[in-house]
Short mmCIF file of C-alpha atoms in Angstrom, two decimals:
data_model
loop_
_atom_site.label_atom_id
_atom_site.label_comp_id
_atom_site.label_asym_id
_atom_site.label_seq_id
_atom_site.Cartn_x
_atom_site.Cartn_y
_atom_site.Cartn_z
CA MET A 26 -3.97 -69.12 -55.04
CA VAL A 27 -3.85 -65.71 -53.91
CA ASP A 28 -3.51 -62.92 -56.34
CA PRO A 29 -0.27 -60.82 -55.33
CA HIS A 30 -1.81 -57.94 -56.79
CA GLN A 31 -5.00 -58.14 -54.60
CA ASP A 32 -5.45 -57.23 -51.03
CA PRO A 33 -7.11 -60.00 -48.66
CA GLY A 34 -8.16 -57.61 -46.16
CA TRP A 35 -7.88 -58.40 -42.49
CA LEU A 36 -10.14 -61.39 -42.44
CA PRO A 37 -7.64 -63.85 -43.27
CA ALA A 38 -5.47 -62.53 -40.58
CA LEU A 39 -8.14 -62.71 -38.08
CA LYS A 40 -8.98 -66.65 -38.60
CA LEU A 41 -5.42 -66.95 -38.53
CA VAL A 42 -4.85 -65.75 -34.87
CA LEU A 43 -7.18 -69.01 -33.77
CA PRO A 44 -5.03 -71.90 -33.74
CA ALA A 45 -7.54 -74.25 -35.30
CA ALA A 46 -7.56 -71.84 -38.17
CA ALA A 47 -3.82 -71.96 -38.43
CA ARG A 48 -3.40 -75.61 -38.79
CA ARG A 49 -6.46 -75.44 -41.78
CA ALA A 50 -4.84 -73.34 -43.86
CA GLY A 51 -2.56 -74.20 -46.62
CA GLY A 52 -0.38 -71.23 -47.86
CA VAL A 53 -0.68 -67.85 -46.45
CA ASP A 54 0.07 -64.94 -48.53
CA GLY A 55 2.82 -62.66 -47.21
CA VAL A 56 0.40 -59.82 -46.63
CA THR A 57 -1.95 -62.14 -43.95
CA THR A 58 1.46 -63.66 -42.54
CA ILE A 59 2.48 -59.83 -41.38
CA ARG A 60 -1.07 -58.89 -40.54
CA THR A 61 -1.25 -61.95 -38.49
CA LEU A 62 1.77 -61.15 -36.55
CA PHE A 63 0.59 -57.34 -36.06
CA LEU A 64 -2.64 -58.64 -34.54
CA ALA A 65 -0.64 -61.00 -32.23
CA LEU A 66 1.74 -58.46 -31.04
CA THR A 67 -0.93 -56.01 -30.42
CA GLY A 68 -3.15 -58.55 -28.55
CA ALA A 69 -0.28 -59.65 -26.31
CA ALA A 70 -0.20 -55.97 -25.01
CA PHE A 71 -4.21 -56.85 -23.75
CA MET A 72 -3.78 -60.10 -22.87
CA ILE A 73 -0.97 -58.76 -20.32
CA LEU A 74 -3.62 -55.78 -19.09
CA PHE A 75 -6.31 -58.82 -18.70
CA VAL A 76 -3.54 -60.82 -15.97
CA MET A 77 -2.53 -57.29 -14.53
CA THR A 78 -5.96 -56.77 -13.54
CA TYR A 79 -5.85 -59.96 -11.49
CA VAL A 80 -2.50 -58.91 -9.75
CA PHE A 81 -3.11 -55.58 -8.72
CA GLU A 82 -6.02 -54.75 -6.45
CA ASP A 83 -6.55 -51.08 -7.95
CA VAL A 84 -5.45 -48.77 -10.36
CA GLY A 85 -3.54 -46.42 -8.02
CA SER A 86 -3.06 -42.95 -8.55
CA PRO A 87 -0.31 -41.41 -10.72
CA ASP A 88 2.56 -39.44 -9.34
CA PRO A 89 2.62 -36.31 -11.99
CA PHE A 90 6.03 -36.33 -12.04
CA LEU A 91 6.51 -40.22 -12.94
CA ALA A 92 3.12 -39.84 -14.89
CA ALA A 93 4.80 -37.13 -16.95
CA VAL A 94 7.71 -39.63 -17.62
CA VAL A 95 5.78 -42.58 -18.58
CA VAL A 96 4.05 -40.34 -21.22
CA ALA A 97 7.10 -38.86 -22.62
CA LEU A 98 8.37 -42.42 -23.17
CA GLY A 99 5.33 -43.51 -25.05
CA LEU A 100 5.38 -40.35 -26.79
CA ALA A 101 9.06 -41.25 -27.82
CA GLY A 102 7.87 -44.36 -28.87
CA MET A 103 5.13 -43.12 -31.09
CA ALA A 104 7.72 -40.78 -32.90
CA GLY A 105 10.10 -43.85 -33.37
CA ALA A 106 7.50 -45.83 -35.26
CA ALA A 107 6.76 -42.72 -36.76
CA TRP A 108 10.41 -42.30 -38.11
CA THR A 109 10.33 -45.89 -39.15
CA ARG A 110 7.27 -45.20 -41.62
CA ARG A 111 8.83 -42.47 -42.89
CA ARG A 112 11.99 -44.38 -43.84
CA PRO A 113 12.24 -44.98 -47.67
CA LEU A 114 11.97 -48.72 -48.30
CA GLU A 115 15.07 -49.50 -50.40
CA GLY A 116 16.01 -52.26 -52.85
CA ASN A 117 16.59 -53.10 -56.17
CA ASP A 118 14.11 -55.98 -56.06
CA GLU A 119 11.13 -57.57 -54.22
CA SER A 120 12.66 -59.46 -51.96
CA GLU A 121 15.08 -56.44 -50.99
CA VAL A 122 12.10 -54.44 -50.79
CA ALA A 123 9.70 -57.10 -48.97
CA GLY A 124 12.76 -57.58 -46.45
CA ALA A 125 13.12 -53.61 -45.90
CA TYR A 126 9.28 -53.33 -45.18
CA ARG A 127 9.57 -56.11 -42.57
CA THR A 128 12.84 -54.56 -41.08
CA LEU A 129 11.10 -51.57 -40.32
CA PHE A 130 7.88 -52.79 -39.17
CA PHE A 131 9.48 -54.82 -36.38
CA LEU A 132 12.04 -51.85 -35.60
CA GLY A 133 8.79 -49.71 -35.46
CA PHE A 134 7.26 -52.39 -33.38
CA ALA A 135 10.14 -52.53 -30.91
CA LEU A 136 10.59 -48.99 -30.52
CA VAL A 137 6.53 -48.98 -29.45
CA GLU A 138 7.13 -51.93 -27.27
CA VAL A 139 9.97 -50.61 -25.08
CA PRO A 140 7.70 -47.79 -23.29
CA LEU A 141 5.23 -50.36 -23.03
CA LEU A 142 7.33 -52.91 -21.16
CA LEU A 143 8.98 -49.95 -19.04
CA GLY A 144 5.31 -49.11 -18.09
CA PHE A 145 4.89 -52.70 -17.02
CA THR A 146 8.01 -52.94 -15.12
CA LEU A 147 6.69 -49.70 -13.52
CA SER A 148 3.36 -51.05 -12.44
CA TYR A 149 5.31 -53.94 -10.72
CA VAL A 150 7.72 -51.49 -9.11
CA GLN A 151 4.80 -49.20 -7.87
CA GLY A 152 2.37 -52.13 -7.09
CA GLU A 153 -0.27 -49.89 -9.22
CA LEU A 154 -1.73 -50.32 -12.55
CA TRP A 155 -1.85 -46.78 -13.82
CA PRO A 156 1.51 -47.18 -15.22
CA TYR A 157 0.69 -49.94 -17.83
CA LEU A 158 -2.78 -48.38 -18.69
CA THR A 159 -1.31 -44.74 -18.90
CA GLU A 160 1.19 -46.48 -21.44
CA LEU A 161 -1.13 -48.61 -23.32
CA PRO A 162 -3.12 -46.34 -25.66
CA LEU A 163 0.13 -44.61 -26.62
CA PHE A 164 1.24 -48.29 -27.71
CA VAL A 165 -1.98 -48.68 -29.60
CA ALA A 166 -1.06 -45.39 -31.17
CA GLY A 167 2.24 -46.13 -32.43
CA MET A 168 1.11 -49.73 -33.76
CA THR A 169 -1.41 -48.12 -35.78
CA LEU A 170 1.32 -45.91 -37.27
CA ILE A 171 2.93 -49.35 -38.66
CA ALA A 172 -0.14 -51.17 -39.12
CA PRO A 173 0.08 -53.39 -42.33
CA GLY A 174 -3.50 -52.10 -43.44
CA ARG A 175 -4.61 -51.39 -46.78
CA HIS A 176 -3.97 -47.55 -46.21
CA ASN A 177 -0.54 -47.90 -45.12
CA LEU A 178 0.80 -50.32 -47.78
CA ASP A 179 -0.99 -48.10 -50.73
CA LYS A 180 1.08 -45.19 -49.55
CA ARG A 181 4.06 -47.44 -49.38
CA ASP A 182 3.41 -48.28 -52.82
CA GLU A 183 2.89 -44.50 -53.87
CA GLU A 184 6.21 -44.03 -52.30
CA LEU A 185 7.77 -46.70 -54.36
CA ARG A 186 6.29 -45.53 -57.77
CA ALA A 187 7.24 -41.81 -56.59
CA ARG A 188 10.50 -42.86 -56.56
CA GLY A 189 10.39 -44.96 -60.14
CA SER A 190 10.25 -48.03 -58.86
CA VAL A 191 7.76 -50.74 -60.82
CA ILE A 192 7.52 -53.11 -57.41
CA SER A 193 4.40 -53.32 -55.87
CA LEU A 194 4.85 -53.66 -51.65
CA ARG A 195 1.81 -56.44 -51.45
CA HIS A 196 3.39 -58.36 -54.47
CA ALA A 197 7.00 -57.98 -52.93
CA LEU A 198 5.45 -59.26 -49.46
CA ASN A 199 3.51 -62.34 -51.51
CA ALA A 200 6.42 -63.30 -53.39
CA PRO A 201 8.68 -66.32 -52.10
CA ILE A 202 11.22 -65.29 -49.54
CA SER A 203 14.64 -66.24 -51.35
CA ARG A 204 16.92 -68.34 -48.80
CA VAL A 205 20.33 -67.33 -48.64
CA PRO A 206 22.68 -70.86 -48.96
CA GLY A 207 23.91 -71.63 -45.77
CA PRO A 208 26.75 -74.20 -44.84
CA GLY A 209 26.00 -77.50 -46.45
CA SER A 210 23.45 -76.19 -49.01
#
């Protein structure tokens, strides 16, 4: 059993990205689960790029106005991710704090993903790779802001303590998820 106060690092998440490792893994802690999701979501952007390199013959040359729009969208996505990172984790118990963190994580992901998807769409409309290539580094920077790394989790724990909470985010993420009774439960 993993100590819920101990950070397992990124290695268990990297191992879970491989399907065979996921089948062998027994119980996976909540921190490793969110890190695995982070790696999968970020990796998907690079897999899309890999496929796009076969679809388009060249990078193309950006139109200055369109390039400015693409960059502005990417910066807006990064600002959205920074906003989610600054939002306080609300909750009176571990389950609520963990839920708040997961909600903000996925909201931050969505905010940096939308500009990337628009860059993807624009690449197809233009028939050139440059919109996606322009947007990808901004996506990565935005994902770094919300990454469930040791530094970001420590910062969240400090914020909780500063507000007088005794809840540890790592412990909250590793706690069993409480199920809401549904019909017939």
